[in-house]
Amino acid sequence: MKAVAVIPGKPNSVHMAELPMPSLDEVPDGRGVLVKVLKIGVDATDREINDALYGNAPPGYDFLVLGHESFGIVEAVGKNVTHVIPGDYVTCTVRRPGGSIYDRIGRSDITSEETYFERGINLLHGFLTEYFVDDAEFIVRMPVGLKHLHVLAEPMSCAAKAVEQVFEAQKRLQVWKPRRAYVTGAGQIGLLATLILRLRGLEVFTMARSLKPSLKADIVESMGATYISTSETPLEELAQKVGKADFIVEATGSSSVAFDCMRVLGHNGAIVWTSITGGQRNAQVPSDELNLNWVLGNKLLLGSVNANFKHFESGIADLALGEVTYPNVIEKILTTPIDGLENYETMMKALVEDKDALKVYVNVAEV
Ligand code: BGC
Ligand code: ZN
């Protein structure tokens, strides 16, 4: 079957590859699920793998099949699979267990090992192909009423984990009730984090450089949040106007913005960094000021990557709640469909060049 792959380490090597049709027997104990791929989302991670910034082929291969944002329909299940049946719409988690204690308790998203195994990213083939098989424990059911949001389940799981991690960590404060949140970056993670925070009742200011009117601004405001163009109102000015934030989700992909956020966080507040910054930039930071404010304000900075089954479930539940709270808004993130695996060049071009694309995804097959 057809697959879209790169040669890790070789810039701009995206190409069409061949994979054998997978079989249920690849998974032991009757726990296999065979999924027909319908749609696959791509993001900056795929672009950076194609730029050879990271990514590794599975052992025995010189290519890596891309694609970690999956949406498909179950074709067949092993005899011990109960939570999905043929005909169900599903998505699939990305990371697979290594050997640490966290991996062994189903938390490979917080593995303590340096090497991580991620489908479509590191050491395991991804989903940008026609069919895949995986262990039932990684297959997440999507309610049929959300099938129009398809590939958003995976980015949503990352946003859900990031927000959840902050609430978990802030239990240290016993009575933490955040009111004001900033979300820096209005790409897919920023927009989905905006949704989650609005559903939790926070006042949310979501920022990006571009001026209004724009699709980003429209989506943010349809969710009852305020869109701030940082070319008009820089972060510090916003903080002076509306007050510092209790909660910041950083999702710009810029490490200097990640540090700038530290100057606008209120006492007892928390920042979660979600961007994978593949570059080599060196930003200057006001280290005395940050250190002092961090200590005197009992502040928290945490990083969050990936997501496990539970975060997919809570993310999907929030997509459902979001859909009834702000009808027909979330789907606006799905800006840029590409028809067919063979159009992988158009796909990469959209990822690299189309600055207005919020979500590029490939229509692989119809049901
Ligand atoms: C994916 C995550 C993954 C991370 C690091 C992101 O693009 O959505 O699932 O853990 O990249 O590889
Ligand atoms: Zn991703």
CSV table of C-alpha atoms and ligand atoms in Angstrom, one decimal:
chain,number,residue,atom,x,y,z
A,1,MET,CA,0.0,0.0,0.0
A,2,LYS,CA,1.0,3.6,-0.5
A,3,ALA,CA,2.6,5.7,2.2
A,4,VAL,CA,4.2,9.2,2.4
A,5,ALA,CA,7.7,9.0,3.9
A,6,VAL,CA,10.9,10.9,4.4
A,7,ILE,CA,14.5,9.8,4.7
A,8,PRO,CA,15.5,11.0,8.1
A,9,GLY,CA,18.5,13.2,8.1
A,10,LYS,CA,18.0,14.2,4.5
A,11,PRO,CA,16.4,17.6,4.1
A,12,ASN,CA,13.3,17.8,1.8
A,13,SER,CA,13.1,14.1,1.1
A,14,VAL,CA,9.4,13.6,1.3
A,15,HIS,CA,8.3,11.0,-1.2
A,16,MET,CA,6.0,8.1,-1.9
A,17,ALA,CA,6.9,4.8,-0.3
A,18,GLU,CA,5.4,1.3,-0.2
A,19,LEU,CA,4.4,-0.6,2.9
A,20,PRO,CA,3.0,-4.1,3.1
A,21,MET,CA,-0.7,-4.3,4.2
A,22,PRO,CA,-0.7,-4.7,8.0
A,23,SER,CA,-2.4,-7.7,9.6
A,24,LEU,CA,-4.2,-8.2,12.9
A,25,ASP,CA,-1.7,-10.9,13.9
A,26,GLU,CA,1.0,-8.3,14.4
A,27,VAL,CA,-0.5,-7.6,17.8
A,28,PRO,CA,-0.5,-10.5,20.3
A,29,ASP,CA,-3.4,-11.9,22.4
A,30,GLY,CA,-6.2,-10.9,20.0
A,31,ARG,CA,-5.8,-7.2,20.9
A,32,GLY,CA,-5.2,-5.9,17.3
A,33,VAL,CA,-7.3,-3.3,15.6
A,34,LEU,CA,-7.2,-2.8,11.8
A,35,VAL,CA,-8.0,0.8,10.8
A,36,LYS,CA,-8.7,2.1,7.4
A,37,VAL,CA,-7.2,5.6,7.2
A,38,LEU,CA,-9.7,8.3,6.2
A,39,LYS,CA,-7.9,11.6,7.1
A,40,ILE,CA,-4.5,12.5,8.5
A,41,GLY,CA,-3.5,15.9,9.8
A,42,VAL,CA,0.0,17.3,9.5
A,43,ASP,CA,1.7,20.0,11.5
A,44,ALA,CA,5.0,21.8,12.2
A,45,THR,CA,6.4,18.5,13.4
A,46,ASP,CA,6.0,16.9,10.0
A,47,ARG,CA,7.6,20.0,8.4
A,48,GLU,CA,10.6,19.9,10.7
A,49,ILE,CA,11.1,16.2,10.1
A,50,ASN,CA,11.1,16.9,6.4
A,51,ASP,CA,13.6,19.6,7.2
A,52,ALA,CA,15.7,16.9,8.8
A,53,LEU,CA,15.7,18.7,12.2
A,54,TYR,CA,14.7,15.4,13.9
A,55,GLY,CA,12.9,12.1,13.3
A,56,ASN,CA,14.4,8.6,12.9
A,57,ALA,CA,13.4,5.6,10.8
A,58,PRO,CA,12.3,2.4,12.4
A,59,PRO,CA,15.0,-0.3,12.8
A,60,GLY,CA,15.5,-2.0,9.4
A,61,TYR,CA,14.2,0.9,7.3
A,62,ASP,CA,15.9,3.8,5.7
A,63,PHE,CA,12.6,5.8,5.5
A,64,LEU,CA,10.0,7.0,8.1
A,65,VAL,CA,6.4,7.1,7.2
A,66,LEU,CA,5.0,10.5,8.3
A,67,GLY,CA,1.7,11.3,10.0
A,68,HIS,CA,0.7,11.3,13.7
A,69,GLU,CA,-2.7,12.9,13.6
A,70,SER,CA,-5.0,10.1,12.6
A,71,PHE,CA,-8.6,9.5,11.9
A,72,GLY,CA,-10.1,6.4,10.4
A,73,ILE,CA,-12.7,3.7,10.6
A,74,VAL,CA,-12.3,0.3,12.2
A,75,GLU,CA,-12.2,-2.6,9.7
A,76,ALA,CA,-11.5,-5.6,11.9
A,77,VAL,CA,-10.7,-6.3,15.5
A,78,GLY,CA,-9.0,-9.2,17.4
A,79,LYS,CA,-11.0,-11.5,19.6
A,80,ASN,CA,-10.2,-9.7,22.8
A,81,VAL,CA,-11.1,-6.2,21.7
A,82,THR,CA,-14.2,-4.8,23.3
A,83,HIS,CA,-14.1,-1.0,23.3
A,84,VAL,CA,-14.3,-0.6,19.5
A,85,ILE,CA,-16.1,-2.6,16.8
A,86,PRO,CA,-15.9,-2.5,13.0
A,87,GLY,CA,-17.5,0.6,11.6
A,88,ASP,CA,-16.5,2.8,14.6
A,89,TYR,CA,-14.6,6.0,13.9
A,90,VAL,CA,-11.3,6.2,15.7
A,91,THR,CA,-8.1,8.0,16.3
A,92,CYS,CA,-4.9,6.7,17.8
A,93,THR,CA,-2.4,7.8,20.3
A,94,VAL,CA,1.1,8.6,19.1
A,95,ARG,CA,3.7,7.5,21.7
A,96,ARG,CA,4.5,3.9,22.4
A,97,PRO,CA,6.0,2.6,25.7
A,98,GLY,CA,9.7,2.4,26.3
A,99,GLY,CA,11.1,0.8,29.4
A,100,SER,CA,10.7,3.3,32.3
A,101,ILE,CA,8.4,3.0,35.2
A,102,TYR,CA,6.1,5.7,33.6
A,103,ASP,CA,5.9,3.6,30.4
A,104,ARG,CA,4.9,0.6,32.4
A,105,ILE,CA,2.0,2.4,34.1
A,106,GLY,CA,0.6,3.6,30.8
A,107,ARG,CA,2.3,7.0,31.0
A,108,SER,CA,4.7,6.9,28.1
A,109,ASP,CA,3.8,10.6,27.6
A,110,ILE,CA,6.0,11.3,30.6
A,111,THR,CA,8.7,8.7,29.9
A,112,SER,CA,11.9,9.3,31.8
A,113,GLU,CA,13.9,7.8,29.0
A,114,GLU,CA,15.8,10.0,26.5
A,115,THR,CA,14.6,7.9,23.6
A,116,TYR,CA,10.9,8.0,22.9
A,117,PHE,CA,9.0,6.0,20.4
A,118,GLU,CA,6.4,8.0,18.4
A,119,ARG,CA,4.4,6.9,15.4
A,120,GLY,CA,5.3,9.1,12.4
A,121,ILE,CA,8.0,10.9,14.4
A,122,ASN,CA,10.6,8.7,16.0
A,123,LEU,CA,11.5,5.1,15.3
A,124,LEU,CA,8.0,4.0,14.3
A,125,HIS,CA,6.1,4.5,11.1
A,126,GLY,CA,3.2,6.9,11.1
A,127,PHE,CA,-0.3,6.9,9.7
A,128,LEU,CA,0.1,8.7,6.4
A,129,THR,CA,-0.8,5.5,4.5
A,130,GLU,CA,-3.9,3.4,3.7
A,131,TYR,CA,-4.3,1.1,6.7
A,132,PHE,CA,-2.7,0.6,10.1
A,133,VAL,CA,-2.9,-1.9,12.9
A,134,ASP,CA,-2.3,-1.2,16.5
A,135,ASP,CA,-2.9,-2.5,19.9
A,136,ALA,CA,-6.4,-1.7,21.2
A,137,GLU,CA,-4.9,0.1,24.2
A,138,PHE,CA,-3.9,2.9,21.8
A,139,ILE,CA,-7.1,3.1,19.8
A,140,VAL,CA,-9.5,5.9,20.9
A,141,ARG,CA,-13.1,5.9,19.7
A,142,MET,CA,-14.4,9.2,18.2
A,143,PRO,CA,-18.2,9.7,18.6
A,144,VAL,CA,-19.9,9.7,15.2
A,145,GLY,CA,-21.2,13.2,15.9
A,146,LEU,CA,-17.6,14.5,15.9
A,147,LYS,CA,-16.5,12.9,12.7
A,148,HIS,CA,-16.4,16.4,11.1
A,149,LEU,CA,-13.6,17.3,13.5
A,150,HIS,CA,-11.6,14.2,12.6
A,151,VAL,CA,-7.9,15.0,12.8
A,152,LEU,CA,-8.2,17.6,15.6
A,153,ALA,CA,-8.4,14.8,18.2
A,154,GLU,CA,-4.6,14.5,18.4
A,155,PRO,CA,-3.7,18.2,18.7
A,156,MET,CA,-6.7,18.5,21.1
A,157,SER,CA,-5.2,15.7,23.3
A,158,CYS,CA,-1.9,17.7,23.6
A,159,ALA,CA,-3.8,20.8,24.6
A,160,ALA,CA,-5.9,18.8,27.0
A,161,LYS,CA,-2.8,17.3,28.6
A,162,ALA,CA,-1.1,20.7,29.0
A,163,VAL,CA,-4.1,22.3,30.7
A,164,GLU,CA,-4.7,19.2,32.9
A,165,GLN,CA,-1.0,19.2,34.0
A,166,VAL,CA,-1.3,22.7,35.2
A,167,PHE,CA,-4.4,22.0,37.3
A,168,GLU,CA,-2.8,18.9,38.7
A,169,ALA,CA,0.4,20.8,39.6
A,170,GLN,CA,-1.5,23.7,41.1
A,171,LYS,CA,-3.1,21.5,43.7
A,172,ARG,CA,0.1,22.5,45.6
A,173,LEU,CA,-1.8,25.8,46.3
A,174,GLN,CA,-4.9,24.1,47.8
A,175,VAL,CA,-7.5,26.7,46.6
A,176,TRP,CA,-6.2,27.7,43.2
A,177,LYS,CA,-9.0,29.2,41.1
A,178,PRO,CA,-7.5,30.8,38.0
A,179,ARG,CA,-9.5,33.6,36.5
A,180,ARG,CA,-7.5,35.2,33.7
A,181,ALA,CA,-5.6,33.2,31.1
A,182,TYR,CA,-3.3,34.3,28.3
A,183,VAL,CA,-2.7,32.0,25.4
A,184,THR,CA,0.3,33.0,23.3
A,185,GLY,CA,0.0,31.7,19.7
A,186,ALA,CA,-3.2,31.1,17.8
A,187,GLY,CA,-2.2,28.1,15.8
A,188,GLN,CA,-4.0,24.8,16.4
A,189,ILE,CA,-2.8,24.3,19.9
A,190,GLY,CA,-3.4,27.9,20.9
A,191,LEU,CA,-6.9,27.8,19.5
A,192,LEU,CA,-7.8,24.5,21.1
A,193,ALA,CA,-6.3,25.6,24.5
A,194,THR,CA,-8.4,28.7,24.2
A,195,LEU,CA,-11.5,26.5,23.8
A,196,ILE,CA,-10.6,24.3,26.9
A,197,LEU,CA,-10.0,27.4,29.1
A,198,ARG,CA,-13.2,29.0,28.0
A,199,LEU,CA,-15.1,25.8,28.8
A,200,ARG,CA,-13.5,26.0,32.3
A,201,GLY,CA,-14.9,29.5,32.7
A,202,LEU,CA,-11.7,31.5,32.4
A,203,GLU,CA,-11.4,35.0,30.9
A,204,VAL,CA,-9.1,34.3,28.0
A,205,PHE,CA,-6.8,36.6,25.9
A,206,THR,CA,-5.4,34.8,22.9
A,207,MET,CA,-2.5,36.4,21.1
A,208,ALA,CA,-0.8,36.3,17.7
A,209,ARG,CA,1.1,38.8,15.7
A,210,SER,CA,-1.4,39.3,12.8
A,211,LEU,CA,-3.9,42.1,12.9
A,212,LYS,CA,-7.7,41.7,12.8
A,213,PRO,CA,-9.7,40.8,10.9
A,214,SER,CA,-8.5,37.3,10.5
A,215,LEU,CA,-9.8,33.8,10.7
A,216,LYS,CA,-7.8,33.2,14.0
A,217,ALA,CA,-9.4,36.3,15.5
A,218,ASP,CA,-12.8,35.2,14.4
A,219,ILE,CA,-12.4,31.8,15.9
A,220,VAL,CA,-11.0,33.2,19.2
A,221,GLU,CA,-13.9,35.7,19.5
A,222,SER,CA,-16.5,33.1,18.6
A,223,MET,CA,-15.4,31.2,21.7
A,224,GLY,CA,-15.9,34.2,23.9
A,225,ALA,CA,-12.2,35.0,24.2
A,226,THR,CA,-10.4,38.2,23.3
A,227,TYR,CA,-8.1,38.3,20.4
A,228,ILE,CA,-5.0,40.4,20.9
A,229,SER,CA,-2.6,41.3,18.0
A,230,THR,CA,0.8,41.6,19.6
A,231,SER,CA,1.9,43.9,16.8
A,232,GLU,CA,-0.7,46.4,18.2
A,233,THR,CA,-0.6,45.5,21.9
A,234,PRO,CA,2.6,43.9,23.1
A,235,LEU,CA,2.3,41.4,26.0
A,236,GLU,CA,3.5,43.8,28.6
A,237,GLU,CA,1.0,46.5,27.6
A,238,LEU,CA,-1.8,43.9,27.8
A,239,ALA,CA,-0.7,43.0,31.3
A,240,GLN,CA,-0.8,46.7,32.3
A,241,LYS,CA,-4.2,47.1,30.9
A,242,VAL,CA,-6.0,44.0,32.0
A,243,GLY,CA,-3.8,42.6,34.8
A,244,LYS,CA,-1.2,39.8,34.8
A,245,ALA,CA,-2.4,36.3,34.0
A,246,ASP,CA,-3.0,33.4,36.5
A,247,PHE,CA,-2.5,30.9,33.7
A,248,ILE,CA,-0.5,31.1,30.5
A,249,VAL,CA,-0.5,28.5,27.7
A,250,GLU,CA,2.5,29.2,25.5
A,251,ALA,CA,2.1,27.9,22.0
A,252,THR,CA,3.9,30.2,19.6
A,253,GLY,CA,6.9,28.1,18.7
A,254,SER,CA,9.1,31.0,19.6
A,255,SER,CA,11.4,30.4,22.6
A,256,SER,CA,11.8,34.2,23.1
A,257,VAL,CA,8.1,34.6,23.6
A,258,ALA,CA,8.2,31.6,26.0
A,259,PHE,CA,10.5,33.6,28.2
A,260,ASP,CA,8.7,36.9,27.7
A,261,CYS,CA,5.6,35.2,29.2
A,262,MET,CA,7.4,34.9,32.5
A,263,ARG,CA,7.2,38.7,32.9
A,264,VAL,CA,3.4,38.8,32.8
A,265,LEU,CA,2.4,36.0,35.1
A,266,GLY,CA,0.8,36.9,38.4
A,267,HIS,CA,1.5,35.6,41.9
A,268,ASN,CA,0.9,31.8,42.3
A,269,GLY,CA,0.4,31.6,38.6
A,270,ALA,CA,1.5,28.8,36.2
A,271,ILE,CA,2.8,28.8,32.7
A,272,VAL,CA,2.8,25.7,30.5
A,273,TRP,CA,5.1,25.6,27.5
A,274,THR,CA,3.9,23.4,24.6
A,275,SER,CA,6.1,24.3,21.6
A,276,ILE,CA,8.8,22.1,20.3
A,277,THR,CA,11.4,24.6,19.2
A,278,GLY,CA,13.7,22.8,16.9
A,279,GLY,CA,16.1,25.7,16.3
A,280,GLN,CA,19.3,27.0,17.9
A,281,ARG,CA,18.2,30.5,19.0
A,282,ASN,CA,19.8,32.3,22.0
A,283,ALA,CA,17.6,34.9,23.6
A,284,GLN,CA,18.7,37.3,26.3
A,285,VAL,CA,16.5,37.2,29.4
A,286,PRO,CA,16.3,39.5,32.4
A,287,SER,CA,17.5,36.7,34.7
A,288,ASP,CA,17.6,38.6,38.0
A,289,GLU,CA,14.1,40.0,37.5
A,290,LEU,CA,12.6,36.6,36.6
A,291,ASN,CA,14.4,34.8,39.3
A,292,LEU,CA,13.2,37.3,41.9
A,293,ASN,CA,9.6,37.3,40.7
A,294,TRP,CA,9.5,33.6,40.4
A,295,VAL,CA,10.6,33.1,44.0
A,296,LEU,CA,8.6,36.0,45.6
A,297,GLY,CA,5.5,34.9,43.6
A,298,ASN,CA,5.6,31.2,44.2
A,299,LYS,CA,5.3,30.7,40.4
A,300,LEU,CA,5.3,27.6,38.3
A,301,LEU,CA,6.7,26.9,34.8
A,302,LEU,CA,6.1,23.5,33.3
A,303,GLY,CA,6.6,21.8,30.0
A,304,SER,CA,4.1,19.4,28.5
A,305,VAL,CA,4.5,17.1,25.5
A,306,ASN,CA,2.4,14.4,23.8
A,307,ALA,CA,-0.7,12.9,25.5
A,308,ASN,CA,-2.0,9.5,26.6
A,309,PHE,CA,-5.3,7.7,26.1
A,310,LYS,CA,-6.9,9.6,29.0
A,311,HIS,CA,-6.0,13.0,27.5
A,312,PHE,CA,-7.4,11.9,24.1
A,313,GLU,CA,-10.7,11.0,25.9
A,314,SER,CA,-10.9,14.2,27.8
A,315,GLY,CA,-9.9,16.2,24.7
A,316,ILE,CA,-12.7,14.5,22.7
A,317,ALA,CA,-15.2,15.2,25.5
A,318,ASP,CA,-14.2,18.8,25.3
A,319,LEU,CA,-14.6,18.9,21.5
A,320,ALA,CA,-18.1,17.6,22.1
A,321,LEU,CA,-18.8,20.2,24.8
A,322,GLY,CA,-17.2,22.9,22.6
A,323,GLU,CA,-19.4,21.9,19.7
A,324,VAL,CA,-22.6,22.4,21.7
A,325,THR,CA,-21.3,25.6,23.5
A,326,TYR,CA,-19.9,27.3,20.4
A,327,PRO,CA,-21.7,25.6,17.5
A,328,ASN,CA,-19.8,25.2,14.2
A,329,VAL,CA,-16.7,27.1,15.4
A,330,ILE,CA,-14.1,24.4,16.0
A,331,GLU,CA,-14.4,23.1,12.4
A,332,LYS,CA,-13.1,26.5,11.1
A,333,ILE,CA,-9.6,25.4,12.3
A,334,LEU,CA,-9.7,22.7,9.5
A,335,THR,CA,-8.7,25.1,6.8
A,336,THR,CA,-6.6,23.2,4.3
A,337,PRO,CA,-7.6,19.8,2.8
A,338,ILE,CA,-5.3,18.0,0.4
A,339,ASP,CA,-6.9,15.3,-1.7
A,340,GLY,CA,-5.0,12.0,-1.8
A,341,LEU,CA,-1.7,10.7,-0.5
A,342,GLU,CA,-0.1,11.3,-3.9
A,343,ASN,CA,-0.4,15.1,-3.4
A,344,TYR,CA,2.2,15.0,-0.7
A,345,GLU,CA,4.1,17.8,-2.4
A,346,THR,CA,1.1,20.1,-2.2
A,347,MET,CA,0.7,19.1,1.4
A,348,MET,CA,4.3,20.1,2.3
A,349,LYS,CA,4.0,23.3,0.4
A,350,ALA,CA,0.9,24.2,2.3
A,351,LEU,CA,2.7,23.5,5.6
A,352,VAL,CA,5.7,25.6,4.6
A,353,GLU,CA,4.2,28.5,2.7
A,354,ASP,CA,0.6,28.9,3.5
A,355,LYS,CA,0.7,31.3,6.4
A,356,ASP,CA,-3.1,31.4,6.6
A,357,ALA,CA,-3.5,27.6,7.0
A,358,LEU,CA,-4.4,26.7,10.5
A,359,LYS,CA,-4.7,22.9,9.8
A,360,VAL,CA,-3.5,21.1,6.8
A,361,TYR,CA,-4.9,17.6,6.4
A,362,VAL,CA,-5.0,14.9,3.8
A,363,ASN,CA,-8.2,13.2,2.6
A,364,VAL,CA,-6.8,9.7,2.2
A,365,ALA,CA,-10.1,7.8,1.6
A,366,GLU,CA,-13.8,7.9,1.9
A,367,VAL,CA,-15.7,5.5,4.1
B,1,BGC,C1,2.9,15.7,18.5
B,1,BGC,C2,3.1,15.0,19.8
B,1,BGC,C3,4.6,14.6,20.0
B,1,BGC,C4,5.5,15.8,19.8
B,1,BGC,C5,6.9,15.5,19.9
B,1,BGC,C6,3.9,16.8,18.3
B,1,BGC,O1,3.7,17.4,17.1
B,1,BGC,O2,1.6,16.2,18.3
B,1,BGC,O3,2.3,13.9,20.0
B,1,BGC,O4,4.8,14.1,21.3
B,1,BGC,O5,5.2,16.4,18.5
B,1,BGC,O6,7.4,14.6,19.0
B,2,ZN,ZN,1.7,17.2,16.3
